[in-house]
Coordinates of N, CA and C in Angstrom, one line a residue:
X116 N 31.3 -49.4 -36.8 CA 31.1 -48.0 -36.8 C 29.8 -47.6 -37.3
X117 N 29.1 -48.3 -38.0 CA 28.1 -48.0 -39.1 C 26.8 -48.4 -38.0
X118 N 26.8 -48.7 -36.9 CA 25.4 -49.1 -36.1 C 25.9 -48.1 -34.8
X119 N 26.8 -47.6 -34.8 CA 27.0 -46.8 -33.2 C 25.8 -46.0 -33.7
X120 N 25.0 -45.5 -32.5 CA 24.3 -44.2 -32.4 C 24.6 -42.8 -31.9
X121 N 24.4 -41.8 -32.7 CA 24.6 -40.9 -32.4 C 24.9 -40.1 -31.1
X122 N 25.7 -39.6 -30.9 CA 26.3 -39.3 -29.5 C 25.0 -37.5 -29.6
X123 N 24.9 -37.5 -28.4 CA 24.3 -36.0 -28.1 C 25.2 -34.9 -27.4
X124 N 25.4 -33.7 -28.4 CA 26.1 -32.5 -28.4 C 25.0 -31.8 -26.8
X125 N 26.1 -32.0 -26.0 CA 25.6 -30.9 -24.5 C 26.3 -29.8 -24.5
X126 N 25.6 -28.5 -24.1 CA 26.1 -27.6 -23.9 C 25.8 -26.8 -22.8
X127 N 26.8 -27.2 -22.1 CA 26.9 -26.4 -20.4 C 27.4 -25.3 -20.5
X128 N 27.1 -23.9 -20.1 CA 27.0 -23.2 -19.6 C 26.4 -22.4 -18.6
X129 N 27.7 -22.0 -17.7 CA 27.0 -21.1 -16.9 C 25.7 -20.5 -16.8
X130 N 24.7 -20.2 -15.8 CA 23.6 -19.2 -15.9 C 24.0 -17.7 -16.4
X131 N 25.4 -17.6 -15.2 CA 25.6 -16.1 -16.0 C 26.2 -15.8 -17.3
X132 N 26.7 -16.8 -17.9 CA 27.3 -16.8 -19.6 C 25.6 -17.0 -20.3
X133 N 24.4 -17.5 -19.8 CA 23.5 -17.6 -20.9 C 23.2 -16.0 -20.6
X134 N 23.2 -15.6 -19.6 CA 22.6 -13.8 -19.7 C 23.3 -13.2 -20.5
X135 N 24.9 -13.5 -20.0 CA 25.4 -13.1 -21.2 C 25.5 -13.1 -23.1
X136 N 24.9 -14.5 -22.7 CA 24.6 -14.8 -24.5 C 23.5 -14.0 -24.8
X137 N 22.4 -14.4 -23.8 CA 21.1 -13.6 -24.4 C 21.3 -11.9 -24.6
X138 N 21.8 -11.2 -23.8 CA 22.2 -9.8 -23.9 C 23.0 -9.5 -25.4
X139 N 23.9 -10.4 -25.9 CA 24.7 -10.5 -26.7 C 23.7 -10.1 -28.2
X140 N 23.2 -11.1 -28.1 CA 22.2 -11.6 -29.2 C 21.0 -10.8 -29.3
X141 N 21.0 -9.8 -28.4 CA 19.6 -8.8 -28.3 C 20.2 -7.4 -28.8
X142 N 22.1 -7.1 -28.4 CA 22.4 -6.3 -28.9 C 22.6 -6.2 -30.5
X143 N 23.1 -7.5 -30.8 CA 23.2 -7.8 -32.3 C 22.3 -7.6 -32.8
X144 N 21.1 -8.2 -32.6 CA 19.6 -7.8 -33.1 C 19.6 -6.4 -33.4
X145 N 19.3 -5.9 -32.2 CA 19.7 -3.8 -32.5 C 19.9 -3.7 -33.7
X146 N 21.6 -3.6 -33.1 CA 22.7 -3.4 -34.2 C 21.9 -3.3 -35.7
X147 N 21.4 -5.0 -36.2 CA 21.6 -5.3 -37.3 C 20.7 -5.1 -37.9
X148 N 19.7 -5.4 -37.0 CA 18.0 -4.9 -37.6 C 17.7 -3.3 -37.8
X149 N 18.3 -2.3 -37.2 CA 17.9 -0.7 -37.4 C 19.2 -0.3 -38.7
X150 N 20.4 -1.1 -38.6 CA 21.1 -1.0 -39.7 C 20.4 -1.2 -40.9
X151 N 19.9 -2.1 -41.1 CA 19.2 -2.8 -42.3 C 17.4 -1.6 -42.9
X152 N 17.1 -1.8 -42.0 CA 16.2 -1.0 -41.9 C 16.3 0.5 -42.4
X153 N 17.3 1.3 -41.7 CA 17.6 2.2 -42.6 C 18.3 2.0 -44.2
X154 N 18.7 1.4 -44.0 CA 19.2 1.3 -45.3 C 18.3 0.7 -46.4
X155 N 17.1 -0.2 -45.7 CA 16.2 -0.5 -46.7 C 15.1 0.6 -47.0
X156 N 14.8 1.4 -46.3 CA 14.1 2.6 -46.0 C 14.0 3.5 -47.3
X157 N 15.6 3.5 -48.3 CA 16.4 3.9 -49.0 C 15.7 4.0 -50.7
X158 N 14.8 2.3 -50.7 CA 15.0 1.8 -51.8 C 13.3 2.2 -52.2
X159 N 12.9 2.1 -53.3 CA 12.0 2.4 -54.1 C 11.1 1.0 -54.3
X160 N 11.7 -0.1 -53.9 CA 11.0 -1.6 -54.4 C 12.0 -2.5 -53.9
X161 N 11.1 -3.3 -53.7 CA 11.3 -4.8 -52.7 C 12.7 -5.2 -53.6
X162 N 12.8 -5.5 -54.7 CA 14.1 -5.1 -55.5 C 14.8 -4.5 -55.2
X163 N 15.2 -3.4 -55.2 CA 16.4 -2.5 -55.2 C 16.3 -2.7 -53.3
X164 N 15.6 -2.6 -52.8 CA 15.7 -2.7 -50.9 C 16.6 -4.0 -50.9
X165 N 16.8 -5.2 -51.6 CA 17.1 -6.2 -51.5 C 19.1 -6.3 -51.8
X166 N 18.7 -5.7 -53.1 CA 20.2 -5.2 -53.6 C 20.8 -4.4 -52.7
X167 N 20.2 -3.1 -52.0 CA 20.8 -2.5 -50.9 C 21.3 -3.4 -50.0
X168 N 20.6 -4.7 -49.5 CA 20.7 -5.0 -48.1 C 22.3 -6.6 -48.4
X169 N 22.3 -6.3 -49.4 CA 23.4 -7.7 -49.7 C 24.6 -7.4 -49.7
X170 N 24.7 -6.3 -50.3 CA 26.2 -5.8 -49.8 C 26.3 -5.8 -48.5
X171 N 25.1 -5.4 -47.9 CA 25.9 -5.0 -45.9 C 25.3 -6.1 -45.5
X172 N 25.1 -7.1 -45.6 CA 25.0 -8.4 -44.8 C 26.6 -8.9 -45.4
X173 N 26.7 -8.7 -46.4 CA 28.5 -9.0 -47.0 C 29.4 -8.5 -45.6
X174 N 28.9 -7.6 -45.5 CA 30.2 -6.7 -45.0 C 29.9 -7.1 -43.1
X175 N 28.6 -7.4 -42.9 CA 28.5 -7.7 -41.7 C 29.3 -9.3 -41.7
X176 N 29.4 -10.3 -42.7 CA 29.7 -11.7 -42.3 C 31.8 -11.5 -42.6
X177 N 32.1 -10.2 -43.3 CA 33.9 -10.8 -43.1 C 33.9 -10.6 -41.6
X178 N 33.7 -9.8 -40.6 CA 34.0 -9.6 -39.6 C 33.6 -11.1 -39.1
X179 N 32.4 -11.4 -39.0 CA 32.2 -12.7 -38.3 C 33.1 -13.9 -38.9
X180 N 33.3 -13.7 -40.0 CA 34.2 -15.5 -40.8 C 36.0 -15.0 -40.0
X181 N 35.7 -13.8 -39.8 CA 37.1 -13.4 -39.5 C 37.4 -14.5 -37.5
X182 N 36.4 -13.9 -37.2 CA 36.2 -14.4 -35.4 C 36.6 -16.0 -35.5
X183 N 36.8 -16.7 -36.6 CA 36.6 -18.2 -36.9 C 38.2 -18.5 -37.0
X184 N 39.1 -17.1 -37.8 CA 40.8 -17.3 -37.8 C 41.2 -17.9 -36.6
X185 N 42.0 -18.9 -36.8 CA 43.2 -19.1 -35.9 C 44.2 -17.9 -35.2
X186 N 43.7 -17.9 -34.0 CA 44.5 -16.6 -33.3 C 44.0 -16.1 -33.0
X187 N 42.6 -15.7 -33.6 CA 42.0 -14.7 -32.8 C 40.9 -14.3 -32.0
X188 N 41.0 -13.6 -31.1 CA 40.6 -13.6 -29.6 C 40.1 -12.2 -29.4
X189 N 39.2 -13.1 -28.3 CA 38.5 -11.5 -27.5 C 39.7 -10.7 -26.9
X190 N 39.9 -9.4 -27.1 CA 41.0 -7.8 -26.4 C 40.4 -7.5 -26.7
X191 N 41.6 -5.9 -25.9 CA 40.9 -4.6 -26.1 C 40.7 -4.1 -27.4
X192 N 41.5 -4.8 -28.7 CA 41.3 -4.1 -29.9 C 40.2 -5.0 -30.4
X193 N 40.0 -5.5 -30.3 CA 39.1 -6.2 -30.9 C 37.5 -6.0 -30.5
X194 N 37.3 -6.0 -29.1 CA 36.5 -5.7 -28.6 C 35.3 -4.3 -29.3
X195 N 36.0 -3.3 -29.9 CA 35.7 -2.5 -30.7 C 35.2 -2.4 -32.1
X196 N 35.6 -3.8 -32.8 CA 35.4 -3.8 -34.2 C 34.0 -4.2 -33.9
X197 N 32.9 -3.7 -34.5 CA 31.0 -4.3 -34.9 C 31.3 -5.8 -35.3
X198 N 30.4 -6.9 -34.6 CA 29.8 -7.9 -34.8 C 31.7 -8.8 -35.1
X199 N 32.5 -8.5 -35.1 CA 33.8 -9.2 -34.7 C 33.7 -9.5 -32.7
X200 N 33.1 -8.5 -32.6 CA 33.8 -8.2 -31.0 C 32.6 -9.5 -30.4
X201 N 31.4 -9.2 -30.9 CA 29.9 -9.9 -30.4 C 30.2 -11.4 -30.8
X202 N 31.1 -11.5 -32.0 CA 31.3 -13.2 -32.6 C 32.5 -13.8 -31.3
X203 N 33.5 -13.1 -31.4 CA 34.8 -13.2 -30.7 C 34.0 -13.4 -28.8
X204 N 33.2 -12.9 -28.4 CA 32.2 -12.9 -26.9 C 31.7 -14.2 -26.5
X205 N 30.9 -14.6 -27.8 CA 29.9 -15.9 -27.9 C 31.2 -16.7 -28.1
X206 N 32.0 -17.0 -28.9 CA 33.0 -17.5 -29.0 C 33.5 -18.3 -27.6
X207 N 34.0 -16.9 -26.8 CA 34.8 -17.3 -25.6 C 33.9 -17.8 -24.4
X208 N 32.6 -17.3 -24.6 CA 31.0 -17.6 -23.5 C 31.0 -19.8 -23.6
X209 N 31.4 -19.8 -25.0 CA 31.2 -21.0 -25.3 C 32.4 -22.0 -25.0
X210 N 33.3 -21.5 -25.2 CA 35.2 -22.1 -24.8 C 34.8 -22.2 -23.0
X211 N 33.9 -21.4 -22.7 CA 34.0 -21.3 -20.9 C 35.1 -20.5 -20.3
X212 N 35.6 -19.8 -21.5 CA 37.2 -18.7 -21.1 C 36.8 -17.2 -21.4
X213 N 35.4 -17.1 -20.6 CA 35.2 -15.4 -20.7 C 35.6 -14.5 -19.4
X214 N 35.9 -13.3 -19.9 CA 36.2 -12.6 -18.8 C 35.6 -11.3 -18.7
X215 N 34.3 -11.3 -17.5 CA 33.6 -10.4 -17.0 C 33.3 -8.5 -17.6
X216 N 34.8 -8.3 -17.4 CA 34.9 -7.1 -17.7 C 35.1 -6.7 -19.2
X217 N 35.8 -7.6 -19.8 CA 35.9 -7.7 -21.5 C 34.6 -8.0 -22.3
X218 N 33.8 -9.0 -21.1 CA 32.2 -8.8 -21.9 C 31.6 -7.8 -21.8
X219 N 31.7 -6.7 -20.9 CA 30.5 -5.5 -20.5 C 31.2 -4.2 -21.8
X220 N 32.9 -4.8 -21.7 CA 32.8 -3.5 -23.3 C 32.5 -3.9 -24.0
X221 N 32.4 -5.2 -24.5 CA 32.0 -6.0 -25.8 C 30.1 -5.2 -25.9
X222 N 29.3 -5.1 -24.6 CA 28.1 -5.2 -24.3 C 27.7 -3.8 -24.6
X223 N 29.0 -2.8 -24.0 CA 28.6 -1.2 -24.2 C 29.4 -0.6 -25.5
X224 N 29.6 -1.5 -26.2 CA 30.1 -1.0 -27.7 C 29.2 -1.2 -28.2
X225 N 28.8 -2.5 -28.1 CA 27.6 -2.9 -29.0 C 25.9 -1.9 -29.0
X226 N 25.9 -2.0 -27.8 CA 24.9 -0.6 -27.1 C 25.0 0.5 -28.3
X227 N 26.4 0.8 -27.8 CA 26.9 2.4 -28.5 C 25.8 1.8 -30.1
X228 N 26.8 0.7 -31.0 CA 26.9 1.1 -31.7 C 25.1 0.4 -32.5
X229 N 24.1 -0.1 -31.7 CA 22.7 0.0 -31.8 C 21.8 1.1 -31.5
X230 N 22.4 2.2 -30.8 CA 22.1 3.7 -30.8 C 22.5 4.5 -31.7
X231 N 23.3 4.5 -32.4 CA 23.7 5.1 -33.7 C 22.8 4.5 -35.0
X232 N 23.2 3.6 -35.1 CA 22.0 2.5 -35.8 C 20.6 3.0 -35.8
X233 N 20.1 3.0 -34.3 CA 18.9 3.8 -34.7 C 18.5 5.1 -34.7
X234 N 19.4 5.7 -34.8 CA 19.7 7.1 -34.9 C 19.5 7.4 -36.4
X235 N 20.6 6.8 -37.2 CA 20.4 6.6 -38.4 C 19.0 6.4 -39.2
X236 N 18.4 5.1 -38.8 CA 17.2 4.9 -38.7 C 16.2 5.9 -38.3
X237 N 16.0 6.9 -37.6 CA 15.3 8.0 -37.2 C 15.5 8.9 -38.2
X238 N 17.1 9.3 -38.8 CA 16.7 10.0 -39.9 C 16.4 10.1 -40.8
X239 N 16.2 8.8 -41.2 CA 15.9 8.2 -42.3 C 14.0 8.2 -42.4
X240 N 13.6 7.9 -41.5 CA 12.4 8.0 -41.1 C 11.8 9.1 -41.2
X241 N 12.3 10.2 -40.6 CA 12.7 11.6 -40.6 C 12.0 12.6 -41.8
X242 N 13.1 11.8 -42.8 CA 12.9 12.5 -44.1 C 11.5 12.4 -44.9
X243 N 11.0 13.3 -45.2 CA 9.9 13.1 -45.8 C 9.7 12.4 -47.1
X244 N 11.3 13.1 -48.1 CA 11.3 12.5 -49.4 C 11.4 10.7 -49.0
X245 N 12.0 10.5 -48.5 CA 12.2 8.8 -47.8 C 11.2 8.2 -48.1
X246 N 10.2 8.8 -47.3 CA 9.0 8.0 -46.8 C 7.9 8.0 -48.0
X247 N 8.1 9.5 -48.7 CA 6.9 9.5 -49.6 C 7.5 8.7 -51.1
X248 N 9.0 8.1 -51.2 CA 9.1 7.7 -52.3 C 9.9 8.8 -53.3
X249 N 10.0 9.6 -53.0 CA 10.4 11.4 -53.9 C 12.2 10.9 -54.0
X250 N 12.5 11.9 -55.3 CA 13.9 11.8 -55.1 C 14.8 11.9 -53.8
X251 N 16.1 11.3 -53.2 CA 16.2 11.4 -52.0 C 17.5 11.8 -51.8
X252 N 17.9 12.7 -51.4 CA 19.4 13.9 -51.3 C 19.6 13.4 -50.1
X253 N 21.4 12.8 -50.1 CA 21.8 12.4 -48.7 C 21.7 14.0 -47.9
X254 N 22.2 14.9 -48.6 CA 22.4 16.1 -48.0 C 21.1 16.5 -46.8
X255 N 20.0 16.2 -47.8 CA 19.1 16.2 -46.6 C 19.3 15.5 -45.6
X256 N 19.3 14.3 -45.8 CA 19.7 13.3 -44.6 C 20.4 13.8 -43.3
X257 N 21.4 14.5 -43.8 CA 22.4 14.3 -42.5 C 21.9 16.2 -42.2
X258 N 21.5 17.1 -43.0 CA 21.5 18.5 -43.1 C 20.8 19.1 -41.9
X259 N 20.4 20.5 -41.9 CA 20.1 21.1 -40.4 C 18.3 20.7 -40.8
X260 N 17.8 20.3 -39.2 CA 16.3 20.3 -39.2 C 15.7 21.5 -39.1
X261 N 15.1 21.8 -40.7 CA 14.4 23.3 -39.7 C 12.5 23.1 -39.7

């Protein structure tokens, strides 16, 4: 056992499951990058931007350690939850047991919810107190533009 050589891990996938994976992984990107971004936008120093951003990489990885449970599977509920739905996709892209139309909501949730993301991001950008460093009132944030 101690002289066998290493066997090589192949992984076959369809052409259209890698579109699928690459789309997947571009929507995550979005998602996670304009998430982060605003919220680092937030902080005063590479310090406290840091501390912001560890809680929500926390909260981004239960959903994904969750996709790893026994039992559970790409649906329609699931399909909905952020970066569960994108883990549970790649998941099944990789099992070779995806199904076409459960990927494009997985694809247009994720969309959705990388447009809100940088939406967020835009306000945040937005604000002047933000950008110049000044105290920073959510109230502003979310308040009317005049």
């Amino acid at each position: 056992m101690m002289d066998e050589e290493p066997t090589e891990m192949a992984v076959a996938l369809e052409p259209a499951a890698w579109g699928w994976l690459v789309l997947l992984v571009l929507l995550t990107t979005l998602f996670l990058g304009a998430l982060s971004l605003a919220v680092v936008l937030l902080a005063n120093s590479y310090k406290e931007a840091q501390s912001y951003v560890s809680p929500l990489m926390m909260l981004v990885l239960v959903p994904a350690m969750l996709a790893a449970m026994p039992g559970m599977e790409l649906n329609i509920q699931t399909a909905f939850v952020p970066v569960l739905n994108i883990a549970l996709a790649i998941i099944s892209l990789f099992k070779g047991s995806w199904d076409p139309g459960m990927l494009a909501i997985v694809a247009v949730a994720g969309l959705v919810y990388g447009i809100v993301a940088l939406w967020l991001t835009s306000l945040t950008f937005g604000n002047e107190n933000v950008v110049t460093g000044e105290n920073f009132d959510w109230k502003q944030l979310f308040g009317s533009r005049n």
